[in-house]
Coordinates of N, CA and C in Angstrom, one line a residue:
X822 N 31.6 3.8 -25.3 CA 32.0 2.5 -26.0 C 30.7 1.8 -26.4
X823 N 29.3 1.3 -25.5 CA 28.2 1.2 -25.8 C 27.6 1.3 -26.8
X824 N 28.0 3.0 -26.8 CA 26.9 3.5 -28.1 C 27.8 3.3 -29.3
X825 N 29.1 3.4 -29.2 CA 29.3 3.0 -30.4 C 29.1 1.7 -31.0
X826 N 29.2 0.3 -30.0 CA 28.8 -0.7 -30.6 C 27.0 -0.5 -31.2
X827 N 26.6 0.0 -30.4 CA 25.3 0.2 -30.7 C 24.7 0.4 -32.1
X828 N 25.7 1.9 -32.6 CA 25.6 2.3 -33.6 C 25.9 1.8 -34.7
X829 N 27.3 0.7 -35.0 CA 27.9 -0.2 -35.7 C 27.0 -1.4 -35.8
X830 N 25.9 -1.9 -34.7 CA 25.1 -3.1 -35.0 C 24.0 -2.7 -35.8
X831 N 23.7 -1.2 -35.4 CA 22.1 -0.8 -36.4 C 22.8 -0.4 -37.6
X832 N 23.5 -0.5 -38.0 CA 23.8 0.0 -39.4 C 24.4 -1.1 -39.9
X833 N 24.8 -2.6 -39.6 CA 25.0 -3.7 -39.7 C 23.4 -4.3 -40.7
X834 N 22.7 -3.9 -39.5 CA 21.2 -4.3 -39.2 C 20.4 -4.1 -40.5
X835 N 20.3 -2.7 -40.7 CA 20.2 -2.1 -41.8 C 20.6 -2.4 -43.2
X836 N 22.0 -2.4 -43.5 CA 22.2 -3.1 -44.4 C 22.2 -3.9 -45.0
X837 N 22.1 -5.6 -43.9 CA 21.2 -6.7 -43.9 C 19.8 -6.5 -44.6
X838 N 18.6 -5.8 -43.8 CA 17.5 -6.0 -44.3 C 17.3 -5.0 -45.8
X839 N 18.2 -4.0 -46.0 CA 18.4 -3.4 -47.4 C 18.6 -4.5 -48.3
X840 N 19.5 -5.4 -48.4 CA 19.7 -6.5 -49.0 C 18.9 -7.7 -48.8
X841 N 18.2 -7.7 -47.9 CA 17.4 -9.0 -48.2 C 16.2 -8.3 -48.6
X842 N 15.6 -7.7 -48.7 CA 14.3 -6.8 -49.2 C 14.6 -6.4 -51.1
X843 N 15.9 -6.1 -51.0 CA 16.5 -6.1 -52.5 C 16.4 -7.5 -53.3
X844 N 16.7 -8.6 -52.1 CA 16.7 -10.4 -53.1 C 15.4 -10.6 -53.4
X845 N 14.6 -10.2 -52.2 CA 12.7 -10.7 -52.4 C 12.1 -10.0 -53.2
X846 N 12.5 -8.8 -53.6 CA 11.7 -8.2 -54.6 C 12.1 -8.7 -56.3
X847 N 12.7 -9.5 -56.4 CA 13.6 -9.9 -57.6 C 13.0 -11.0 -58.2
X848 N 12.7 -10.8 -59.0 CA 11.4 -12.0 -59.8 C 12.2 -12.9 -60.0
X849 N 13.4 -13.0 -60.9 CA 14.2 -13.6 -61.8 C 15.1 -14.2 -60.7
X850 N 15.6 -15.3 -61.4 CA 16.5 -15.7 -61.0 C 17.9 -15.4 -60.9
X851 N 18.9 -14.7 -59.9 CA 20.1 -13.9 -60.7 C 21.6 -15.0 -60.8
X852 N 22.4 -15.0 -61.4 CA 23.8 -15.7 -61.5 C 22.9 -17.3 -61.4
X853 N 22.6 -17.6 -61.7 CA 21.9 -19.2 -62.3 C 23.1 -20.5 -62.1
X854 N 24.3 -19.7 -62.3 CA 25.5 -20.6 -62.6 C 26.3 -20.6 -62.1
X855 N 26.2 -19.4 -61.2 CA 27.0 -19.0 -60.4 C 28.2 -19.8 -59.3
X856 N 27.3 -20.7 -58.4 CA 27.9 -21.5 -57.9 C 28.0 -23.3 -59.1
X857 N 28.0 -23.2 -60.0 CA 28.8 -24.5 -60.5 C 30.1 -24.2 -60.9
X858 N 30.5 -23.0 -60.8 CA 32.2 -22.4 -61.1 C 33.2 -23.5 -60.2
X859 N 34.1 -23.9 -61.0 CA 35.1 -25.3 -60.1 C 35.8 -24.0 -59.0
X860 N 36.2 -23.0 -59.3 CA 37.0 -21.7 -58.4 C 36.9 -20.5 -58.9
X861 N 36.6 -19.7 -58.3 CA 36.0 -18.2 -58.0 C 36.9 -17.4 -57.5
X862 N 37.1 -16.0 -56.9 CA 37.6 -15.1 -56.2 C 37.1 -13.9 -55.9
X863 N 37.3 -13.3 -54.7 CA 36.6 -12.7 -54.2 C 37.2 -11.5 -53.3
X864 N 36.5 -10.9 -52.5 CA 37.3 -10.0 -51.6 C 36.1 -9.8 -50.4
X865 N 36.7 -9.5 -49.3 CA 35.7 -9.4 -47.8 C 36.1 -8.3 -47.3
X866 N 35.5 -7.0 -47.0 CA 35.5 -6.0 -46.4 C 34.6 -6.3 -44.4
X867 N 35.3 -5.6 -43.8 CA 34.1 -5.8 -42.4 C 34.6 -5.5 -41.3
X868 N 34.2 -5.5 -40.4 CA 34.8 -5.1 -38.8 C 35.1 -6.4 -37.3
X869 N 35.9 -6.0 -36.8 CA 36.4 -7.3 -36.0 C 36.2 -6.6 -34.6
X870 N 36.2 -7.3 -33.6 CA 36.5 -7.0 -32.1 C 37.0 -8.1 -31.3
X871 N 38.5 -8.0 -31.3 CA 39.1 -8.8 -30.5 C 39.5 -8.5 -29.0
X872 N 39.4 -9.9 -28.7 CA 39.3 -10.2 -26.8 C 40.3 -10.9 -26.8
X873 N 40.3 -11.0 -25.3 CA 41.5 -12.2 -24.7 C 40.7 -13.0 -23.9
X874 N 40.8 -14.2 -23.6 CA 41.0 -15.3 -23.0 C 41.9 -15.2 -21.7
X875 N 41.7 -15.0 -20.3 CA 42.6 -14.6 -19.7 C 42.9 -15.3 -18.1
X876 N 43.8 -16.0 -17.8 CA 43.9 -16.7 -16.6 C 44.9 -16.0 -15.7
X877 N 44.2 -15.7 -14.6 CA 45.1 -14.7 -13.5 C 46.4 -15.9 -12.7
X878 N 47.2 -15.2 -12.4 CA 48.5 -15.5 -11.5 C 48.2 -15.9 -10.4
X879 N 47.5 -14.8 -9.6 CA 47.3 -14.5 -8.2 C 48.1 -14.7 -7.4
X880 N 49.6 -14.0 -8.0 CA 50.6 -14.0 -7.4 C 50.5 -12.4 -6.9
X881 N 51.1 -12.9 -5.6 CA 51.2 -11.9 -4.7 C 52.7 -10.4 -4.8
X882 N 52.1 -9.4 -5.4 CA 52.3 -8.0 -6.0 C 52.5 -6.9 -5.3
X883 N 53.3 -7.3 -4.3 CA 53.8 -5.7 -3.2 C 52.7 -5.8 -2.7
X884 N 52.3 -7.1 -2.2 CA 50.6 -7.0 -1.1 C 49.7 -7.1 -1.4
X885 N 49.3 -7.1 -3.1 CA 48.3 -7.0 -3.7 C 48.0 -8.4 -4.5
X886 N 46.7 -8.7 -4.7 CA 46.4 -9.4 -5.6 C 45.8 -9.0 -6.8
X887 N 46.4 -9.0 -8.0 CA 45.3 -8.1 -9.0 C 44.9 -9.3 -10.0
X888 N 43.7 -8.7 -10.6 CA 42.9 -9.3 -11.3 C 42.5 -8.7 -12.5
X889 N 42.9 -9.7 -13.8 CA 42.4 -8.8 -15.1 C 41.3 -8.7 -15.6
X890 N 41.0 -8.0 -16.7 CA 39.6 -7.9 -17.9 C 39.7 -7.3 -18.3
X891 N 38.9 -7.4 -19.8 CA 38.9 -6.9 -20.8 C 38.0 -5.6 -20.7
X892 N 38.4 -4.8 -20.4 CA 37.4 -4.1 -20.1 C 36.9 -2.5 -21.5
X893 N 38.0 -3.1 -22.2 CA 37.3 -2.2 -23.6 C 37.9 -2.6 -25.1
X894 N 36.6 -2.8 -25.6 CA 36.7 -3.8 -27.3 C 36.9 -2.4 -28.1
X895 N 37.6 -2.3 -28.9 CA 37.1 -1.0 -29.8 C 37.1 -1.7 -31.2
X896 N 36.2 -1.6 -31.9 CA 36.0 -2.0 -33.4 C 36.9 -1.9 -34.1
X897 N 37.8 -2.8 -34.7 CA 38.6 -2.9 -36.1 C 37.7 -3.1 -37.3
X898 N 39.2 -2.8 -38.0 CA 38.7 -3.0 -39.7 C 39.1 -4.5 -39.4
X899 N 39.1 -5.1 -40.9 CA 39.4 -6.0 -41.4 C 39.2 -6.1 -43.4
X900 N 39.9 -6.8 -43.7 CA 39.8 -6.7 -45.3 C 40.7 -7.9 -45.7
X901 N 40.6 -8.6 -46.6 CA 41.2 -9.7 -47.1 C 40.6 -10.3 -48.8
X902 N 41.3 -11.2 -48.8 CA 41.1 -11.7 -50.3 C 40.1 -13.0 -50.3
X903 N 39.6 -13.4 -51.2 CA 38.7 -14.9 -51.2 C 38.9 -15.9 -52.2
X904 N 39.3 -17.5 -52.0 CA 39.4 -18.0 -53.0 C 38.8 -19.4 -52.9
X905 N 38.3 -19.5 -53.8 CA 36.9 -20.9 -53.2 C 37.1 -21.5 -54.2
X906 N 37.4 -23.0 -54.0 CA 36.8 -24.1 -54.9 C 36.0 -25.0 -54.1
X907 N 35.4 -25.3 -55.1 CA 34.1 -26.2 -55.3 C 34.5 -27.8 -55.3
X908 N 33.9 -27.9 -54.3 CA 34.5 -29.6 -54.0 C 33.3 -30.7 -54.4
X909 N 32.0 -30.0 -54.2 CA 31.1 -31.1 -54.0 C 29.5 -29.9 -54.6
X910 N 28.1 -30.3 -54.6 CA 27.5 -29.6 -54.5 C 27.4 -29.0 -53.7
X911 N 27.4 -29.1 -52.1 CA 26.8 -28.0 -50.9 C 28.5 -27.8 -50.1
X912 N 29.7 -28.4 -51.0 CA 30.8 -28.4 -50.2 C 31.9 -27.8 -50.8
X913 N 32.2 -26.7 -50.5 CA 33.4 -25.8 -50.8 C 34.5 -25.9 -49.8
X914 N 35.7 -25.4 -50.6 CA 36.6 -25.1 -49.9 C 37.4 -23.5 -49.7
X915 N 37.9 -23.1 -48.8 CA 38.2 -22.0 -49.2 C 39.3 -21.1 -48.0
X916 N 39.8 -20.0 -48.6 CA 41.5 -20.0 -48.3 C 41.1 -18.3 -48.3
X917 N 41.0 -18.0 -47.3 CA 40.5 -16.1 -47.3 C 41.7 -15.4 -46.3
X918 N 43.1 -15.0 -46.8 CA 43.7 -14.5 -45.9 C 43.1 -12.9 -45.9
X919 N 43.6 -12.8 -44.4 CA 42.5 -11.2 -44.1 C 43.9 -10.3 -43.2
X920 N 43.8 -9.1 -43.1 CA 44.2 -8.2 -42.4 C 43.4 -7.7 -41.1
X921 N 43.6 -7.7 -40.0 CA 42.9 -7.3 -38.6 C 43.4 -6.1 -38.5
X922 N 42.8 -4.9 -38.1 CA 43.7 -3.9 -37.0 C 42.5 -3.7 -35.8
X923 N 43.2 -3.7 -34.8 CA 42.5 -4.2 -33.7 C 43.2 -3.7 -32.2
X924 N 42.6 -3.1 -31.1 CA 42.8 -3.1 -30.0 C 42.2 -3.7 -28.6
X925 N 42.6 -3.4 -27.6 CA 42.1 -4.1 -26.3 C 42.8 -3.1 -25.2
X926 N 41.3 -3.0 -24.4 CA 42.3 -2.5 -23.2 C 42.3 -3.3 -22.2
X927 N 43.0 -3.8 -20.9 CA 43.1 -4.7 -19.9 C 42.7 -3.8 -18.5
X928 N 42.7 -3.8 -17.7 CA 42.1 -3.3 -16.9 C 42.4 -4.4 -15.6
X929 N 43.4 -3.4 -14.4 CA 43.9 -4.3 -13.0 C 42.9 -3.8 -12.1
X930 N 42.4 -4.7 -10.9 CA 41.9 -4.3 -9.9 C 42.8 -5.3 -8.7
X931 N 42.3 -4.8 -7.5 CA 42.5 -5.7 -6.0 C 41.9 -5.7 -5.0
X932 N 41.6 -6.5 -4.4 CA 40.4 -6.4 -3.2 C 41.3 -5.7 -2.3
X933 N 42.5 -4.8 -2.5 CA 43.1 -4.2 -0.9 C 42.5 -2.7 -1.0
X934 N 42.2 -2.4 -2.3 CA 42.1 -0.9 -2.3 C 41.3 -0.4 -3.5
X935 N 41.1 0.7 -4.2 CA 40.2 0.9 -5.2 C 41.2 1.4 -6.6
X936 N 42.5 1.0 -6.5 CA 42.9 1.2 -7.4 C 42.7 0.4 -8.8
X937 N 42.7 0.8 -9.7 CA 42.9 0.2 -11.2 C 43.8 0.7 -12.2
X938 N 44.3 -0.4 -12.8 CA 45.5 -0.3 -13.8 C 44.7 -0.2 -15.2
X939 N 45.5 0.5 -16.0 CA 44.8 0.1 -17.1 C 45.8 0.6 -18.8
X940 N 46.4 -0.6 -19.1 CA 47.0 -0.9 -20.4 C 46.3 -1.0 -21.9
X941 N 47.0 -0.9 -23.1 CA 46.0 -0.8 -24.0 C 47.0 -1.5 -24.9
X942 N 46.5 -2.8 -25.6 CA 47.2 -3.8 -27.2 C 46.8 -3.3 -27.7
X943 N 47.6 -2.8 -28.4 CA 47.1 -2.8 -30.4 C 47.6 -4.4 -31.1
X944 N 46.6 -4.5 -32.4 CA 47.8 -5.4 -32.9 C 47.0 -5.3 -34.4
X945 N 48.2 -5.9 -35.7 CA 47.9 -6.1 -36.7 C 47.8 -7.2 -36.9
X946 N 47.0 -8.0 -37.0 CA 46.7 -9.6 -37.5 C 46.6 -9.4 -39.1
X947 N 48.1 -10.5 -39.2 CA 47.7 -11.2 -40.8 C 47.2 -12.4 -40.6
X948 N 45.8 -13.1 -41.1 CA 45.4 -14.4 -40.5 C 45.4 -15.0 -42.3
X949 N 45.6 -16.6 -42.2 CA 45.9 -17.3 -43.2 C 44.9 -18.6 -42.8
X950 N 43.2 -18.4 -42.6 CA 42.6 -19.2 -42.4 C 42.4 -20.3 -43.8
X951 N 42.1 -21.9 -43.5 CA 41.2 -22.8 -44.7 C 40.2 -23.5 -44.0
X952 N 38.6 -23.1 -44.7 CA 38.1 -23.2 -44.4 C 37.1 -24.6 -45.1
X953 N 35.8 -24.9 -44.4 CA 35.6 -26.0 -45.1 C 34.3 -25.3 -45.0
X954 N 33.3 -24.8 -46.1 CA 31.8 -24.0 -46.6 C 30.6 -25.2 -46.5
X955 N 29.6 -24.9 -45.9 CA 28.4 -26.2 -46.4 C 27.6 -25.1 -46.5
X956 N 26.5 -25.1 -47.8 CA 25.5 -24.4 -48.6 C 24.2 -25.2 -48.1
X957 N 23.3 -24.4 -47.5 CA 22.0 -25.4 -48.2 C 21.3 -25.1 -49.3
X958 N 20.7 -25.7 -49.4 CA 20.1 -25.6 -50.7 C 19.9 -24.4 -51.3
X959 N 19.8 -23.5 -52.7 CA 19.7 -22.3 -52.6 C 18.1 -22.0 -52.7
X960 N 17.9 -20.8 -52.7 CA 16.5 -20.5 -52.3 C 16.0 -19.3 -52.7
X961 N 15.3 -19.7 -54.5 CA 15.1 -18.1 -55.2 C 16.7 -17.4 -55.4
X962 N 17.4 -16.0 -54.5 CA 18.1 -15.3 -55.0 C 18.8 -15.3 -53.1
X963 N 18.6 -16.4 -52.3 CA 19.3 -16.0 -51.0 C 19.9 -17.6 -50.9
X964 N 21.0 -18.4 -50.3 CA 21.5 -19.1 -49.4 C 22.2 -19.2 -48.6
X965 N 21.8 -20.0 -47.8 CA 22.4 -20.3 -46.1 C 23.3 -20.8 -45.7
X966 N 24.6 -21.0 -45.5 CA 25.6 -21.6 -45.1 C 26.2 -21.9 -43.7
X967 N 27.0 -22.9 -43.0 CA 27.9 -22.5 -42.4 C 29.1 -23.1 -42.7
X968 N 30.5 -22.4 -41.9 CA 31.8 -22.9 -41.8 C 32.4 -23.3 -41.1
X969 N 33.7 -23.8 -41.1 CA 34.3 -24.3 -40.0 C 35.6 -24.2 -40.7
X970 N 36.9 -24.3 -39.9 CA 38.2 -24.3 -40.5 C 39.1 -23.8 -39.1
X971 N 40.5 -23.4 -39.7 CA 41.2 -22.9 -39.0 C 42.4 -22.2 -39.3
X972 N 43.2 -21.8 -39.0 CA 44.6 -21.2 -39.3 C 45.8 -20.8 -38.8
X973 N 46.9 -20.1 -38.8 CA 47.7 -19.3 -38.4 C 47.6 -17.9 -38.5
X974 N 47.7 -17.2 -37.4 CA 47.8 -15.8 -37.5 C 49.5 -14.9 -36.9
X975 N 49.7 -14.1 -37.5 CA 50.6 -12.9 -37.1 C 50.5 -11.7 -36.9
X976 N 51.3 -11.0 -35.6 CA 50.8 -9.8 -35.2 C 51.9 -9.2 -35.6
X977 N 51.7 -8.2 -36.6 CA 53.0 -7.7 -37.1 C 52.8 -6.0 -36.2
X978 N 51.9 -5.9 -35.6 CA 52.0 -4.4 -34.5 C 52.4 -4.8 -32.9
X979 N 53.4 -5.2 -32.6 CA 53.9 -5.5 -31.4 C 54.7 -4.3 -31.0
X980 N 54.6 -4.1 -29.6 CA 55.5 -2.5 -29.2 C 56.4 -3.2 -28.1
X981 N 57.2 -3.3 -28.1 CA 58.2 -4.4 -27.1 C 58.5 -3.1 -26.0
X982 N 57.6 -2.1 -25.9 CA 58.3 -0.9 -24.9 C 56.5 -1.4 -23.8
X983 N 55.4 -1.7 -24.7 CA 54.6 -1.6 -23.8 C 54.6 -3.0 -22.5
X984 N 54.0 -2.4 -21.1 CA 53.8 -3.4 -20.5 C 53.1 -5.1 -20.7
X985 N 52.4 -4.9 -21.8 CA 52.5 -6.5 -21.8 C 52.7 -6.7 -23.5
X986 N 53.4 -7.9 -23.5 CA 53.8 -7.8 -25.1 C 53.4 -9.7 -25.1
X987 N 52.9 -9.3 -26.4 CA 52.3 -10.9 -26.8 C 53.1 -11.7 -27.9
X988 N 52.9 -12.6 -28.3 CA 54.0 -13.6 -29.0 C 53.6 -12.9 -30.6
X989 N 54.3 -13.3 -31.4 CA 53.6 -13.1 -32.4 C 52.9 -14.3 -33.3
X990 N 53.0 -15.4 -33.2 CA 52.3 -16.5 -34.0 C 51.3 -16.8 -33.0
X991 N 50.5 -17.3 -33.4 CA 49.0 -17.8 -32.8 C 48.5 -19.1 -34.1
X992 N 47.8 -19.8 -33.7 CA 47.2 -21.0 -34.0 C 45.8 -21.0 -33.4
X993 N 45.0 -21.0 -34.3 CA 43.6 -20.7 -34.1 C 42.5 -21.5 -34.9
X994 N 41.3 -22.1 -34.0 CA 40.3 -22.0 -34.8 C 39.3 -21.4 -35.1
X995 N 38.1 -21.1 -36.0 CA 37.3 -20.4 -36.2 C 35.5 -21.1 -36.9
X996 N 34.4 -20.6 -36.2 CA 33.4 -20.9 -36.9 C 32.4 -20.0 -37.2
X997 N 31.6 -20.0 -38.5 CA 30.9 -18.9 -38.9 C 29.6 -19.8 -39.4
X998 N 28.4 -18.5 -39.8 CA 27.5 -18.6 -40.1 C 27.1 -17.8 -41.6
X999 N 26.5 -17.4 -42.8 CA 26.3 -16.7 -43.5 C 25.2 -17.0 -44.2
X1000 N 25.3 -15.9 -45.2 CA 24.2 -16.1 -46.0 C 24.2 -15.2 -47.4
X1001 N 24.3 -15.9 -48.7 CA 24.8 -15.5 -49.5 C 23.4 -14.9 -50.5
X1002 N 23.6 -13.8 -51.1 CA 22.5 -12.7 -51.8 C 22.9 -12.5 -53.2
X1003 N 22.1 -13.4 -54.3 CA 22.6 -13.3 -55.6 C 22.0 -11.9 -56.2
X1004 N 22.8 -11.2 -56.4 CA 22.4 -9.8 -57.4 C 23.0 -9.9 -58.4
X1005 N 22.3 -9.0 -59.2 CA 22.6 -9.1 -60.8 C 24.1 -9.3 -61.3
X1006 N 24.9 -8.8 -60.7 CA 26.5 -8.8 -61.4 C 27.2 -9.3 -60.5
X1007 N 26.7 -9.3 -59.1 CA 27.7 -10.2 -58.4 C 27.0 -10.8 -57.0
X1008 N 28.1 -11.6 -56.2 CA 27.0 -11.8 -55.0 C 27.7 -11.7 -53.6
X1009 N 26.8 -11.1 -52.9 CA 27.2 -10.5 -51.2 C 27.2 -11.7 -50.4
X1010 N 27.7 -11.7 -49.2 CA 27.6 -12.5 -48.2 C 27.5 -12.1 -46.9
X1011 N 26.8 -11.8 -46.2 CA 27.1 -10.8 -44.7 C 27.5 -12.1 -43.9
X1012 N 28.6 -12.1 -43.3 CA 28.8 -13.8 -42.7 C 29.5 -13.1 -41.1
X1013 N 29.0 -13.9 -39.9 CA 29.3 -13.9 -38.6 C 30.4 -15.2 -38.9
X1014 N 31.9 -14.4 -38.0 CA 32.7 -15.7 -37.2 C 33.2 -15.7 -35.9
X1015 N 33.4 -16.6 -35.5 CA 34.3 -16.0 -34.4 C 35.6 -17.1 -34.4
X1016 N 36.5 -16.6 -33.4 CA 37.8 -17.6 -33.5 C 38.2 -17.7 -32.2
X1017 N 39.0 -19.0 -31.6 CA 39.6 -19.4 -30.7 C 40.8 -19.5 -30.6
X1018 N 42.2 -18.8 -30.2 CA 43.5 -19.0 -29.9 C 43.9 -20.1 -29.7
X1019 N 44.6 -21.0 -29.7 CA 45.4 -22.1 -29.1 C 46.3 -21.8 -28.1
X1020 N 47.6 -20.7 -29.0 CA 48.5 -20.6 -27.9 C 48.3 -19.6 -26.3
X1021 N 49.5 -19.3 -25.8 CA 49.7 -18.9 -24.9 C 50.5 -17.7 -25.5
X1022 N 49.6 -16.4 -25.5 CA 50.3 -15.4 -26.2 C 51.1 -14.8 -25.2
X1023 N 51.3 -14.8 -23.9 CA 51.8 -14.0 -23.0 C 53.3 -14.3 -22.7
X1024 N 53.9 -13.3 -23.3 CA 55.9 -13.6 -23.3 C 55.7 -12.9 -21.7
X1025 N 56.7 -13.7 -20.6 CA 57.1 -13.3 -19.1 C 57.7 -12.5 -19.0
X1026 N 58.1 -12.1 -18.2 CA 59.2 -10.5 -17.8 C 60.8 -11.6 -18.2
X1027 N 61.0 -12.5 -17.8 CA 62.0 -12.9 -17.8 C 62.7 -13.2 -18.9
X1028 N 61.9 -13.0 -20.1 CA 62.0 -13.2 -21.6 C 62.2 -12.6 -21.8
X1029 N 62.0 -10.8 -21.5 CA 62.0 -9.5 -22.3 C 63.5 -8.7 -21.5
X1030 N 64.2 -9.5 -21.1 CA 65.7 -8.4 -20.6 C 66.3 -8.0 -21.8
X1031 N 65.8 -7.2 -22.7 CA 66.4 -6.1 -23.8 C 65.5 -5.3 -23.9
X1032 N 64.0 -5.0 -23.2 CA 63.0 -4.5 -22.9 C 63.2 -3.3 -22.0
X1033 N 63.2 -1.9 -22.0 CA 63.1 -0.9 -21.5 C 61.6 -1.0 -20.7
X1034 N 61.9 -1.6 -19.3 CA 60.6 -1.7 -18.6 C 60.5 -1.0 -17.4
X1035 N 59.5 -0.4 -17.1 CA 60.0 0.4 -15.5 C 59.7 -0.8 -14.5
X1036 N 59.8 -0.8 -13.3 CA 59.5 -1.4 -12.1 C 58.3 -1.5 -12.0
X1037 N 57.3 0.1 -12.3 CA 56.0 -0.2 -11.6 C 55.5 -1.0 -13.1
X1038 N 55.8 -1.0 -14.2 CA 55.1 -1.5 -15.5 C 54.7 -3.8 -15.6
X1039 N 55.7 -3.8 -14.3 CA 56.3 -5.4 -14.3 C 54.8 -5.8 -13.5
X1040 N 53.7 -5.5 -12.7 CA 52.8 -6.0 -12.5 C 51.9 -6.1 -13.8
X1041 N 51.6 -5.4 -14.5 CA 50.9 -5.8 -15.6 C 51.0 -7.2 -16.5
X1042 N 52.3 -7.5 -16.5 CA 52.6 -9.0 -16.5 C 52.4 -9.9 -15.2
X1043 N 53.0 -9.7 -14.5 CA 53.2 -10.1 -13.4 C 51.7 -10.9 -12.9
X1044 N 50.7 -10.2 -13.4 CA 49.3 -10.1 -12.5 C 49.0 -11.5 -13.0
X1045 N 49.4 -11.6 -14.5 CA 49.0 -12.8 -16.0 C 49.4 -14.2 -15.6
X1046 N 48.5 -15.3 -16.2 CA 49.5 -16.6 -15.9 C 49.2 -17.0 -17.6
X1047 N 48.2 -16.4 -17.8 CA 47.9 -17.0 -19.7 C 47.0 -15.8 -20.2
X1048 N 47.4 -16.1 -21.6 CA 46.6 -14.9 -22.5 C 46.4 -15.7 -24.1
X1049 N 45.0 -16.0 -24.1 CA 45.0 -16.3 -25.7 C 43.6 -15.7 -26.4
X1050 N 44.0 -15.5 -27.9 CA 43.1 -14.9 -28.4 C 41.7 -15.2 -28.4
X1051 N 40.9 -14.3 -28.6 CA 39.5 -14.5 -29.4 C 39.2 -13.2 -30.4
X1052 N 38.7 -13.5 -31.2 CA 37.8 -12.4 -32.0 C 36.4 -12.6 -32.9
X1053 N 35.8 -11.9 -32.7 CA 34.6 -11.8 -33.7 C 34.3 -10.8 -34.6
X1054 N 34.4 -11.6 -35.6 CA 34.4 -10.4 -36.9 C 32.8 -10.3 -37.7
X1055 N 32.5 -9.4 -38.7 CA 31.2 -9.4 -38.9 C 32.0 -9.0 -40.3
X1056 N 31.7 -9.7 -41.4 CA 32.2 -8.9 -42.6 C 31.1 -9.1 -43.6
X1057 N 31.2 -8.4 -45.0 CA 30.6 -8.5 -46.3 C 31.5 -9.1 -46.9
X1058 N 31.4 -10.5 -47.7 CA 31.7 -11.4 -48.8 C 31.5 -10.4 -50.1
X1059 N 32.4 -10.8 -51.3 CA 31.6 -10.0 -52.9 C 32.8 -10.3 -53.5
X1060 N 31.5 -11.6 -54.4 CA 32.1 -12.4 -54.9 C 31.6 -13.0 -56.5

């Protein structure tokens, strides 16, 4: 799991300095006008790794106390649409609904013995963030931004057979950092975000009696007192 993040940050890495070595060598000035457009559109390709936020029960489990973590991120895609108006000189607005596919594994332990449990979420996030853009100043053929905003999300990949099953609406906020690369016909953005859940994604056992559950599968909830999102996505803007 390591190496694969490993490998996904150096070719992140790469790409970045492919593109900023591509702006500095550029005499001219490219898209001149680019940003005085009142509204634009766009599309975001990129990868996500979502987490949970997680508060134990420490209710007591046929003798046991267990304890959770996240104990494996596996990289998602992500892809969505972009649509920005221009509110101000350095102040945009903007409305990027995106597609997540994404997993998590959870991982039980207990100080009685050396066992470990270990469950795996999938989920599809439709997210419907609006965001508020600030530009600094631009600079030759590169500028700097951050964001802030927030939104609603849905998880339309829920399995009501697995041991823990999550709500499907969430309420979330999110903040990013970027940096936008004017090239000749259009312009990139490599932009960092991350987001913060609100709710309490974790449905109880006592909610799920239509739920084909075994006996031993009810600690996996059981272990939980809250579960809320997080994720960090790394995407390309091109716009």
């Amino acid at each position: 799991m390591l190496h694969l993040h490993n490998t996904m940050f150096r070719k992140v890495r790469n790409i970045l300095v492919l593109i900023l070595l591509t702006s500095l060598t550029l005499q001219a000035q490219n898209l001149p006008n680019s940003d005085l457009k009142t509204a634009h559109f766009g599309f975001t390709l990129g990868v996500n790794m979502m987490d949970f936020g997680i508060q134990p029960s420490l209710q007591n489990i046929n003798g046991k106390i267990y304890h959770a973590d996240v104990s494996g991120i596996t990289p998602g895609f992500t892809v969505g649409v972009i649509g920005d108006l221009r509110m101000a000189e350095y102040f945009n607005l903007r409305l990027v609904p995106c597609l997540h596919l994404g997993d998590r594994t959870l991982s039980y332990s207990n100080e009685s013995d050396n066992e470990v449990l270990h469950t795996n979420i999938k989920s599809a996030l439709v997210t419907i963030p609006l965001y508020v853009k600030y530009s600094a100043p631009r600079l030759d053929n590169y500028r700097f931004y951050l964001l802030a905003g927030g939104g609603i999300s849905f998880d339309l990949a829920r399995d009501r057979q697995r041991p823990v099953l999550l709500k499907q609406t969430d309420y979330y906020i999110e903040f990013g950092v970027g940096c936008t690369f004017y090239l000749k016909y259009f312009r990139i953005s490599p932009e960092l975000k991350y987001s913060i859940g609100f709710n309490d994604l974790l449905i109880p056992l006592d909610q799920r009696t239509g739920d084909a559950l075994m006996n031993e599968d009810h600690r996996f909830t059981n272990a939980l007192s809250k579960l809320t999102s997080r994720m960090f996505t790394i995407v390309f803007n091109f716009e």
